[in-house]
Amino acid sequence: MIRINNNIGIIIETNYNYAYVYLNDEIIEVTLSKNIKGIMNRTVFTGDHVLIKNKKVIEILGRKNILSRNKIDNTKNNPKLNDTIIATNIDLALIVASPNMPKLHPRFIDRYILILNKSNINYKIVINKADLLDEESKQIIEEFQNRGVEVIITSTYSNEGIEKLKKIIKDKQVILVGQSGVGKSSLASTLTENKNIISSHVGDKTERGRHTTTKSSLYKLDDSSFIIDSPGIRAVSIKHLNISDIKDYFKEFDEFTCKYKDCSHINEPINDCGIKKALKTGKISKYRYESYIKLISEIK
Ligand SMILES: Nc1nc2c(ncn2[C@@H]2O[C@H](COP(=O)(O)OP(=O)(O)OP(=O)(O)O)[C@@H](O)[C@H]2O)c(=O)[nH]1
Ligand SMILES: [Mg+2]
Ligand SMILES: [Zn+2]
């Protein structure tokens, strides 16, 4: 739960040498005080809670977590200077996808989940563009639900699921992540009734979004609920993950045992591998096993 009062504000958006901050129900422009080193957009990030004095950031409060596109080597309060940090202090990430335009790619969602798990960030899936649901996408959604992942179906056209989403966001700092063109900015705009949030049309030929949003930005739902709209990412890198990060995501594999404890379930003979046996008897889905191999091969 966020309490912004007196001199504590939340960073909305950063620019080269200034940032916008929510402070006492106002949006103000601030700069960094001299004791906070570095160039503004590489020192404070959207979602940071900061101490303000005379329109200057004099202190960055301890971060709950940092969502980054890449590995962060340093500690939470002193991240490596890079521009791949998406936002900080996230209570919940909503992985936004659409059934079509762009098409629903479950493997894309898997990669987001892996990254969020690595940063210890809770997540739910939002399938926006409910008006475009078809049988294929319904099946994909069901597979996630069967594994215990919560899926919220929304439409910014019909307002389906919007009230439900508002309840989920209540008292949290929530980030919207996902491919370009799925409707993250449209959702941020519908949820906050802020007409100034820019969204754009998905190109008809490529079905790819246009990367309309270029940087993370925070919006207020109410005094204790905030939404961070983030730019669509074309490819989510998982190169910094290790084998156990991948294995953790395939919890249903745990009930089967292999001859060797460090079995990769890939090159070992079927007689030594409980997972391969389970695959053969249909106890593990072919789809999940293939995802597993693909993800493992990518980090090797
Ligand atoms: N059919 C349908 N289209 C929608 C819905 N919500 C948003 N859109 C459309 O989807 C397109 C992309 O929306 P944006 O909100 O810009 O998508 P985004 O995820 O913010 O994209 P980036 O900023 O590029 O990452 C726009 O043309 C919206 O009008 C919906 O519920 N149904
Ligand atoms: Mg956008
Ligand atoms: Zn095995």
mmCIF file of C-alpha atoms and ligand atoms in Angstrom:
data_model
loop_
_atom_site.group_PDB
_atom_site.id
_atom_site.type_symbol
_atom_site.label_atom_id
_atom_site.label_comp_id
_atom_site.label_asym_id
_atom_site.label_seq_id
_atom_site.Cartn_x
_atom_site.Cartn_y
_atom_site.Cartn_z
ATOM 1 C CA MET A 1 0.000 0.000 0.000
ATOM 2 C CA ILE A 2 1.416 3.340 -1.021
ATOM 3 C CA ARG A 3 1.221 6.413 1.135
ATOM 4 C CA ILE A 4 2.300 9.576 -0.546
ATOM 5 C CA ASN A 5 2.231 12.413 1.869
ATOM 6 C CA ASN A 6 4.137 15.504 2.835
ATOM 7 C CA ASN A 7 7.411 15.273 0.991
ATOM 8 C CA ILE A 8 7.178 11.788 -0.445
ATOM 9 C CA GLY A 9 6.211 11.490 -4.090
ATOM 10 C CA ILE A 10 6.116 8.867 -6.833
ATOM 11 C CA ILE A 11 8.054 9.238 -10.066
ATOM 12 C CA ILE A 12 5.662 9.379 -13.007
ATOM 13 C CA GLU A 13 8.076 9.682 -15.891
ATOM 14 C CA THR A 14 11.730 10.522 -16.334
ATOM 15 C CA ASN A 15 13.438 12.676 -18.933
ATOM 16 C CA TYR A 16 17.034 13.526 -19.579
ATOM 17 C CA ASN A 17 17.498 15.941 -16.707
ATOM 18 C CA TYR A 18 14.125 16.226 -15.005
ATOM 19 C CA ALA A 19 11.200 14.062 -13.978
ATOM 20 C CA TYR A 20 7.520 14.381 -13.210
ATOM 21 C CA VAL A 21 6.362 13.389 -9.752
ATOM 22 C CA TYR A 22 3.034 12.929 -7.991
ATOM 23 C CA LEU A 23 3.302 14.933 -4.809
ATOM 24 C CA ASN A 24 0.381 15.811 -2.543
ATOM 25 C CA ASP A 25 -2.102 15.192 -5.331
ATOM 26 C CA GLU A 26 -0.244 17.410 -7.750
ATOM 27 C CA ILE A 27 2.040 16.691 -10.665
ATOM 28 C CA ILE A 28 5.269 18.637 -10.351
ATOM 29 C CA GLU A 29 8.503 18.803 -12.304
ATOM 30 C CA VAL A 30 11.613 17.995 -10.280
ATOM 31 C CA THR A 31 15.359 17.731 -10.739
ATOM 32 C CA LEU A 32 17.926 15.722 -8.816
ATOM 33 C CA SER A 33 19.792 17.234 -5.915
ATOM 34 C CA LYS A 34 23.576 17.180 -6.283
ATOM 35 C CA ASN A 35 24.101 14.414 -3.753
ATOM 36 C CA ILE A 36 22.177 11.998 -6.002
ATOM 37 C CA LYS A 37 24.643 11.332 -8.754
ATOM 38 C CA GLY A 38 24.018 10.427 -12.350
ATOM 39 C CA ILE A 39 21.862 11.592 -15.166
ATOM 40 C CA MET A 40 18.195 11.736 -14.244
ATOM 41 C CA ASN A 41 16.762 9.021 -16.443
ATOM 42 C CA ARG A 42 19.420 6.579 -15.340
ATOM 43 C CA THR A 43 19.082 7.150 -11.643
ATOM 44 C CA VAL A 44 15.406 7.376 -10.808
ATOM 45 C CA PHE A 45 12.780 5.329 -12.566
ATOM 46 C CA THR A 46 9.039 5.314 -13.033
ATOM 47 C CA GLY A 47 7.523 3.946 -9.835
ATOM 48 C CA ASP A 48 10.281 5.158 -7.525
ATOM 49 C CA HIS A 49 9.193 6.644 -4.225
ATOM 50 C CA VAL A 50 11.251 9.749 -3.572
ATOM 51 C CA LEU A 51 11.769 12.401 -0.944
ATOM 52 C CA ILE A 52 11.294 15.894 -2.383
ATOM 53 C CA LYS A 53 12.542 19.201 -1.067
ATOM 54 C CA ASN A 54 12.294 22.475 -2.996
ATOM 55 C CA LYS A 55 11.365 20.644 -6.209
ATOM 56 C CA LYS A 56 14.436 18.454 -5.969
ATOM 57 C CA VAL A 57 14.730 14.712 -5.358
ATOM 58 C CA ILE A 58 16.902 14.500 -2.257
ATOM 59 C CA GLU A 59 16.484 10.793 -1.564
ATOM 60 C CA ILE A 60 15.264 7.644 -3.311
ATOM 61 C CA LEU A 61 13.408 5.418 -0.862
ATOM 62 C CA GLY A 62 14.220 1.703 -0.686
ATOM 63 C CA ARG A 63 12.919 -0.209 -3.666
ATOM 64 C CA LYS A 64 10.661 -3.221 -3.297
ATOM 65 C CA ASN A 65 11.792 -4.575 -6.674
ATOM 66 C CA ILE A 66 13.035 -3.533 -10.101
ATOM 67 C CA LEU A 67 11.604 -4.777 -13.377
ATOM 68 C CA SER A 68 14.250 -4.780 -16.051
ATOM 69 C CA ARG A 69 14.584 -6.179 -19.532
ATOM 70 C CA ASN A 70 18.018 -7.510 -18.651
ATOM 71 C CA LYS A 71 20.038 -8.697 -15.747
ATOM 72 C CA ILE A 72 20.748 -6.232 -12.998
ATOM 73 C CA ASP A 73 24.063 -6.871 -11.327
ATOM 74 C CA ASN A 74 23.999 -4.441 -8.483
ATOM 75 C CA THR A 75 21.720 -4.216 -5.501
ATOM 76 C CA LYS A 76 18.175 -2.927 -5.622
ATOM 77 C CA ASN A 77 19.089 0.518 -4.460
ATOM 78 C CA ASN A 78 22.004 0.991 -6.758
ATOM 79 C CA PRO A 79 21.195 -0.641 -10.083
ATOM 80 C CA LYS A 80 23.744 -0.725 -12.823
ATOM 81 C CA LEU A 81 23.550 2.301 -15.054
ATOM 82 C CA ASN A 82 21.592 1.086 -18.005
ATOM 83 C CA ASP A 83 18.462 2.097 -19.793
ATOM 84 C CA THR A 84 16.709 -1.241 -19.661
ATOM 85 C CA ILE A 85 14.870 -0.672 -16.414
ATOM 86 C CA ILE A 86 11.127 -0.611 -17.021
ATOM 87 C CA ALA A 87 9.839 0.391 -13.567
ATOM 88 C CA THR A 88 10.276 -0.163 -9.826
ATOM 89 C CA ASN A 89 8.148 -0.955 -6.754
ATOM 90 C CA ILE A 90 5.690 -3.216 -8.522
ATOM 91 C CA ASP A 91 3.022 -4.958 -6.424
ATOM 92 C CA LEU A 92 1.474 -6.751 -9.379
ATOM 93 C CA ALA A 93 2.252 -7.118 -13.081
ATOM 94 C CA LEU A 94 -0.560 -7.566 -15.557
ATOM 95 C CA ILE A 95 0.685 -9.394 -18.638
ATOM 96 C CA VAL A 96 -1.566 -8.001 -21.341
ATOM 97 C CA ALA A 97 -2.199 -9.985 -24.529
ATOM 98 C CA SER A 98 -4.894 -10.066 -27.186
ATOM 99 C CA PRO A 99 -6.583 -12.995 -28.975
ATOM 100 C CA ASN A 100 -5.837 -11.399 -32.341
ATOM 101 C CA MET A 101 -4.241 -8.243 -33.712
ATOM 102 C CA PRO A 102 -1.662 -9.184 -32.538
ATOM 103 C CA LYS A 103 -2.265 -12.925 -32.317
ATOM 104 C CA LEU A 104 -2.044 -14.658 -28.954
ATOM 105 C CA HIS A 105 1.398 -16.210 -28.449
ATOM 106 C CA PRO A 106 1.470 -18.348 -25.290
ATOM 107 C CA ARG A 107 5.245 -18.629 -25.503
ATOM 108 C CA PHE A 108 5.523 -14.890 -25.347
ATOM 109 C CA ILE A 109 3.498 -14.913 -22.117
ATOM 110 C CA ASP A 110 5.707 -17.732 -20.773
ATOM 111 C CA ARG A 111 8.758 -15.539 -21.215
ATOM 112 C CA TYR A 112 7.179 -12.671 -19.313
ATOM 113 C CA ILE A 113 6.258 -15.055 -16.519
ATOM 114 C CA LEU A 114 9.851 -16.286 -16.313
ATOM 115 C CA ILE A 115 11.183 -12.739 -16.065
ATOM 116 C CA LEU A 116 8.596 -11.765 -13.443
ATOM 117 C CA ASN A 117 9.265 -14.899 -11.397
ATOM 118 C CA LYS A 118 12.963 -14.041 -11.456
ATOM 119 C CA SER A 119 12.219 -10.585 -10.027
ATOM 120 C CA ASN A 120 9.731 -12.001 -7.482
ATOM 121 C CA ILE A 121 6.852 -10.025 -8.957
ATOM 122 C CA ASN A 122 3.287 -11.385 -8.764
ATOM 123 C CA TYR A 123 1.432 -11.507 -12.033
ATOM 124 C CA LYS A 124 -1.930 -12.127 -13.667
ATOM 125 C CA ILE A 125 -2.805 -12.340 -17.352
ATOM 126 C CA VAL A 126 -5.169 -9.869 -18.995
ATOM 127 C CA ILE A 127 -6.628 -10.879 -22.337
ATOM 128 C CA ASN A 128 -7.786 -7.613 -23.844
ATOM 129 C CA LYS A 129 -9.858 -7.273 -27.047
ATOM 130 C CA ALA A 130 -12.493 -9.727 -25.785
ATOM 131 C CA ASP A 131 -14.425 -8.887 -28.945
ATOM 132 C CA LEU A 132 -11.785 -10.805 -30.941
ATOM 133 C CA LEU A 133 -11.871 -14.054 -28.925
ATOM 134 C CA ASP A 134 -11.939 -17.239 -31.004
ATOM 135 C CA GLU A 135 -11.737 -20.970 -30.261
ATOM 136 C CA GLU A 136 -7.971 -21.153 -30.552
ATOM 137 C CA SER A 137 -7.363 -18.342 -28.097
ATOM 138 C CA LYS A 138 -9.973 -19.704 -25.677
ATOM 139 C CA GLN A 139 -8.044 -22.966 -25.581
ATOM 140 C CA ILE A 140 -4.758 -21.200 -24.854
ATOM 141 C CA ILE A 141 -6.419 -19.236 -22.048
ATOM 142 C CA GLU A 142 -7.798 -22.440 -20.555
ATOM 143 C CA GLU A 143 -4.340 -23.995 -20.457
ATOM 144 C CA PHE A 144 -3.052 -21.122 -18.342
ATOM 145 C CA GLN A 145 -6.093 -21.292 -16.054
ATOM 146 C CA ASN A 146 -5.638 -25.036 -15.614
ATOM 147 C CA ARG A 147 -2.163 -24.333 -14.314
ATOM 148 C CA GLY A 148 -3.596 -21.913 -11.744
ATOM 149 C CA VAL A 149 -2.813 -18.630 -13.492
ATOM 150 C CA GLU A 150 -5.568 -16.036 -13.144
ATOM 151 C CA VAL A 151 -6.799 -14.662 -16.465
ATOM 152 C CA ILE A 152 -8.997 -11.561 -16.716
ATOM 153 C CA ILE A 153 -10.804 -10.985 -20.001
ATOM 154 C CA THR A 154 -11.294 -7.331 -20.904
ATOM 155 C CA SER A 155 -12.334 -5.042 -23.697
ATOM 156 C CA THR A 156 -11.795 -1.316 -23.802
ATOM 157 C CA TYR A 157 -14.472 -1.197 -26.492
ATOM 158 C CA SER A 158 -17.294 -2.789 -24.461
ATOM 159 C CA ASN A 159 -15.794 -2.176 -20.977
ATOM 160 C CA GLU A 160 -16.010 -5.893 -20.240
ATOM 161 C CA GLY A 161 -13.837 -6.782 -17.232
ATOM 162 C CA ILE A 162 -12.859 -3.179 -16.496
ATOM 163 C CA GLU A 163 -14.567 -2.991 -13.092
ATOM 164 C CA LYS A 164 -13.051 -6.331 -12.144
ATOM 165 C CA LEU A 165 -9.621 -5.037 -13.124
ATOM 166 C CA LYS A 166 -10.097 -1.885 -11.055
ATOM 167 C CA LYS A 167 -10.746 -4.044 -7.991
ATOM 168 C CA ILE A 168 -7.578 -6.010 -8.657
ATOM 169 C CA ILE A 169 -5.511 -2.828 -8.970
ATOM 170 C CA LYS A 170 -6.920 -1.304 -5.762
ATOM 171 C CA ASP A 171 -4.225 -0.315 -3.225
ATOM 172 C CA LYS A 172 -1.413 -1.451 -5.484
ATOM 173 C CA GLN A 173 1.200 -0.140 -7.854
ATOM 174 C CA VAL A 174 0.444 -2.226 -10.944
ATOM 175 C CA ILE A 175 2.338 -2.406 -14.224
ATOM 176 C CA LEU A 176 0.919 -3.297 -17.627
ATOM 177 C CA VAL A 177 3.407 -5.249 -19.744
ATOM 178 C CA GLY A 178 3.060 -7.052 -23.057
ATOM 179 C CA GLN A 179 3.561 -6.865 -26.797
ATOM 180 C CA SER A 180 2.993 -3.685 -28.736
ATOM 181 C CA GLY A 181 -0.590 -3.179 -29.888
ATOM 182 C CA VAL A 182 -2.388 -5.374 -27.339
ATOM 183 C CA GLY A 183 -4.024 -2.349 -25.751
ATOM 184 C CA LYS A 184 -1.975 -1.498 -22.646
ATOM 185 C CA SER A 185 -2.346 2.251 -23.118
ATOM 186 C CA SER A 186 -6.016 1.853 -24.046
ATOM 187 C CA LEU A 187 -6.532 -0.032 -20.775
ATOM 188 C CA ALA A 188 -4.625 2.585 -18.765
ATOM 189 C CA SER A 189 -6.784 5.229 -20.354
ATOM 190 C CA THR A 190 -10.080 3.388 -19.777
ATOM 191 C CA LEU A 191 -9.199 2.459 -16.194
ATOM 192 C CA THR A 192 -8.162 5.970 -15.186
ATOM 193 C CA GLU A 193 -10.578 7.792 -17.495
ATOM 194 C CA ASN A 194 -7.586 9.751 -18.714
ATOM 195 C CA LYS A 195 -8.165 10.712 -22.315
ATOM 196 C CA ASN A 196 -4.646 12.035 -22.731
ATOM 197 C CA ILE A 197 -3.035 8.614 -22.874
ATOM 198 C CA ILE A 198 -2.068 7.975 -26.464
ATOM 199 C CA SER A 199 -2.849 4.680 -28.171
ATOM 200 C CA SER A 200 -2.478 3.829 -31.816
ATOM 201 C CA HIS A 201 -3.714 1.519 -34.516
ATOM 202 C CA VAL A 202 -2.181 -1.880 -35.115
ATOM 203 C CA GLY A 203 -0.791 -2.087 -38.638
ATOM 204 C CA ASP A 204 -3.151 -4.208 -40.725
ATOM 205 C CA LYS A 205 -0.473 -5.944 -42.760
ATOM 206 C CA THR A 206 1.953 -7.031 -40.095
ATOM 207 C CA GLU A 207 -0.509 -7.285 -37.189
ATOM 208 C CA ARG A 208 2.304 -5.804 -35.180
ATOM 209 C CA GLY A 209 1.818 -2.833 -32.967
ATOM 210 C CA ARG A 210 3.522 0.401 -33.767
ATOM 211 C CA HIS A 211 5.382 0.844 -30.534
ATOM 212 C CA THR A 212 3.330 3.891 -29.685
ATOM 213 C CA THR A 213 4.406 4.087 -26.056
ATOM 214 C CA THR A 214 8.124 4.780 -25.835
ATOM 215 C CA LYS A 215 8.657 5.024 -22.096
ATOM 216 C CA SER A 216 7.065 3.901 -18.861
ATOM 217 C CA SER A 217 4.572 6.276 -17.343
ATOM 218 C CA LEU A 218 2.562 6.142 -14.121
ATOM 219 C CA TYR A 219 -1.128 7.043 -13.767
ATOM 220 C CA LYS A 220 -3.260 7.432 -10.696
ATOM 221 C CA LEU A 221 -6.424 5.382 -10.271
ATOM 222 C CA ASP A 222 -7.076 6.694 -6.758
ATOM 223 C CA ASP A 223 -4.995 7.868 -3.794
ATOM 224 C CA SER A 224 -3.520 4.442 -3.176
ATOM 225 C CA SER A 225 -3.768 2.759 -6.591
ATOM 226 C CA PHE A 226 -1.421 3.404 -9.505
ATOM 227 C CA ILE A 227 -1.004 1.995 -13.009
ATOM 228 C CA ILE A 228 2.263 2.009 -14.935
ATOM 229 C CA ASP A 229 1.892 1.836 -18.701
ATOM 230 C CA SER A 230 5.037 0.429 -20.312
ATOM 231 C CA PRO A 231 6.291 0.262 -23.904
ATOM 232 C CA GLY A 232 5.650 -2.978 -25.793
ATOM 233 C CA ILE A 233 8.685 -5.226 -26.005
ATOM 234 C CA ARG A 234 9.339 -7.026 -29.283
ATOM 235 C CA ALA A 235 11.433 -9.818 -27.799
ATOM 236 C CA VAL A 236 11.723 -10.661 -24.118
ATOM 237 C CA SER A 237 15.244 -11.829 -23.407
ATOM 238 C CA ILE A 238 15.675 -14.712 -20.977
ATOM 239 C CA LYS A 239 19.402 -15.130 -21.507
ATOM 240 C CA HIS A 240 20.222 -14.168 -17.934
ATOM 241 C CA LEU A 241 18.090 -16.949 -16.447
ATOM 242 C CA ASN A 242 19.541 -20.269 -15.309
ATOM 243 C CA ILE A 243 18.271 -23.822 -15.674
ATOM 244 C CA SER A 244 16.609 -23.863 -12.270
ATOM 245 C CA ASP A 245 14.630 -20.705 -13.158
ATOM 246 C CA ILE A 246 13.213 -22.592 -16.128
ATOM 247 C CA LYS A 247 12.621 -25.797 -14.161
ATOM 248 C CA ASP A 248 10.725 -23.832 -11.493
ATOM 249 C CA TYR A 249 8.199 -22.806 -14.111
ATOM 250 C CA PHE A 250 7.471 -26.433 -14.989
ATOM 251 C CA LYS A 251 6.152 -27.420 -11.556
ATOM 252 C CA GLU A 252 4.014 -30.234 -12.982
ATOM 253 C CA PHE A 253 7.274 -32.050 -13.845
ATOM 254 C CA ASP A 254 8.083 -32.358 -10.135
ATOM 255 C CA GLU A 255 5.838 -35.336 -9.506
ATOM 256 C CA PHE A 256 7.913 -37.518 -11.847
ATOM 257 C CA THR A 257 11.332 -38.797 -10.904
ATOM 258 C CA CYS A 258 14.343 -39.465 -13.070
ATOM 259 C CA LYS A 259 17.287 -41.795 -12.461
ATOM 260 C CA TYR A 260 19.703 -38.877 -12.100
ATOM 261 C CA LYS A 261 18.924 -35.867 -9.972
ATOM 262 C CA ASP A 262 20.357 -33.402 -12.484
ATOM 263 C CA CYS A 263 18.501 -34.992 -15.414
ATOM 264 C CA SER A 264 17.951 -32.428 -18.175
ATOM 265 C CA HIS A 265 15.009 -34.491 -19.537
ATOM 266 C CA ILE A 266 16.421 -33.890 -23.015
ATOM 267 C CA ASN A 267 19.301 -36.148 -24.004
ATOM 268 C CA GLU A 268 18.893 -38.884 -21.398
ATOM 269 C CA PRO A 269 17.429 -42.231 -22.544
ATOM 270 C CA ILE A 270 13.711 -42.596 -21.884
ATOM 271 C CA ASN A 271 14.241 -45.405 -19.374
ATOM 272 C CA ASP A 272 16.218 -43.049 -17.145
ATOM 273 C CA CYS A 273 13.873 -40.075 -17.473
ATOM 274 C CA GLY A 274 10.515 -39.899 -15.693
ATOM 275 C CA ILE A 275 9.528 -36.806 -17.662
ATOM 276 C CA LYS A 276 10.030 -38.502 -21.016
ATOM 277 C CA LYS A 277 7.993 -41.471 -19.808
ATOM 278 C CA ALA A 278 5.235 -39.139 -18.589
ATOM 279 C CA LEU A 279 5.297 -37.418 -21.960
ATOM 280 C CA LYS A 280 4.841 -40.742 -23.727
ATOM 281 C CA THR A 281 1.850 -41.703 -21.585
ATOM 282 C CA GLY A 282 0.312 -38.247 -21.975
ATOM 283 C CA LYS A 283 0.707 -37.256 -18.327
ATOM 284 C CA ILE A 284 2.774 -34.269 -19.408
ATOM 285 C CA SER A 285 1.519 -32.205 -22.312
ATOM 286 C CA LYS A 286 3.544 -32.205 -25.500
ATOM 287 C CA TYR A 287 3.130 -28.465 -25.685
ATOM 288 C CA ARG A 288 4.666 -27.911 -22.254
ATOM 289 C CA TYR A 289 7.539 -30.296 -22.929
ATOM 290 C CA GLU A 290 8.330 -28.520 -26.190
ATOM 291 C CA SER A 291 8.246 -25.143 -24.421
ATOM 292 C CA TYR A 292 10.629 -26.524 -21.846
ATOM 293 C CA ILE A 293 13.158 -27.716 -24.453
ATOM 294 C CA LYS A 294 12.953 -24.457 -26.338
ATOM 295 C CA LEU A 295 13.523 -22.335 -23.241
ATOM 296 C CA ILE A 296 16.378 -24.508 -21.967
ATOM 297 C CA SER A 297 18.124 -24.472 -25.350
ATOM 298 C CA GLU A 298 17.923 -20.703 -25.409
ATOM 299 C CA ILE A 299 19.836 -20.151 -22.191
ATOM 300 C CA LYS A 300 22.554 -22.673 -22.954
HETATM 301 N N1 LIG B 1 -10.739 -4.850 -31.005
HETATM 302 C C1 LIG B 1 -10.269 -4.177 -29.952
HETATM 303 N N2 LIG B 1 -9.247 -3.308 -30.137
HETATM 304 C C2 LIG B 1 -8.768 -2.655 -29.049
HETATM 305 C C3 LIG B 1 -9.284 -2.859 -27.739
HETATM 306 N N3 LIG B 1 -8.579 -2.103 -26.882
HETATM 307 C C4 LIG B 1 -7.667 -1.440 -27.619
HETATM 308 N N4 LIG B 1 -7.767 -1.753 -28.926
HETATM 309 C C5 LIG B 1 -6.987 -1.215 -30.061
HETATM 310 O O1 LIG B 1 -5.684 -1.752 -30.064
HETATM 311 C C6 LIG B 1 -4.780 -0.840 -30.698
HETATM 312 C C7 LIG B 1 -3.509 -0.696 -29.905
HETATM 313 O O2 LIG B 1 -3.798 -0.125 -28.636
HETATM 314 P P1 LIG B 1 -2.687 0.537 -27.699
HETATM 315 O O3 LIG B 1 -3.405 0.872 -26.434
HETATM 316 O O4 LIG B 1 -1.931 1.608 -28.388
HETATM 317 O O5 LIG B 1 -1.683 -0.693 -27.480
HETATM 318 P P2 LIG B 1 -0.353 -0.742 -26.584
HETATM 319 O O6 LIG B 1 -0.323 -2.098 -25.978
HETATM 320 O O7 LIG B 1 -0.318 0.407 -25.655
HETATM 321 O O8 LIG B 1 0.818 -0.624 -27.669
HETATM 322 P P3 LIG B 1 2.322 -0.029 -27.481
HETATM 323 O O9 LIG B 1 2.234 1.296 -26.795
HETATM 324 O O10 LIG B 1 2.832 0.074 -28.875
HETATM 325 O O11 LIG B 1 3.084 -1.059 -26.685
HETATM 326 C C8 LIG B 1 -5.574 0.461 -30.870
HETATM 327 O O12 LIG B 1 -5.968 0.576 -32.209
HETATM 328 C C9 LIG B 1 -6.770 0.284 -29.956
HETATM 329 O O13 LIG B 1 -7.914 0.993 -30.408
HETATM 330 C C10 LIG B 1 -10.387 -3.784 -27.595
HETATM 331 O O14 LIG B 1 -10.907 -4.037 -26.509
HETATM 332 N N5 LIG B 1 -10.819 -4.417 -28.728
HETATM 333 MG MG MG B 2 1.047 1.921 -25.392
HETATM 334 ZN ZN ZN B 3 14.476 -36.520 -16.768
#
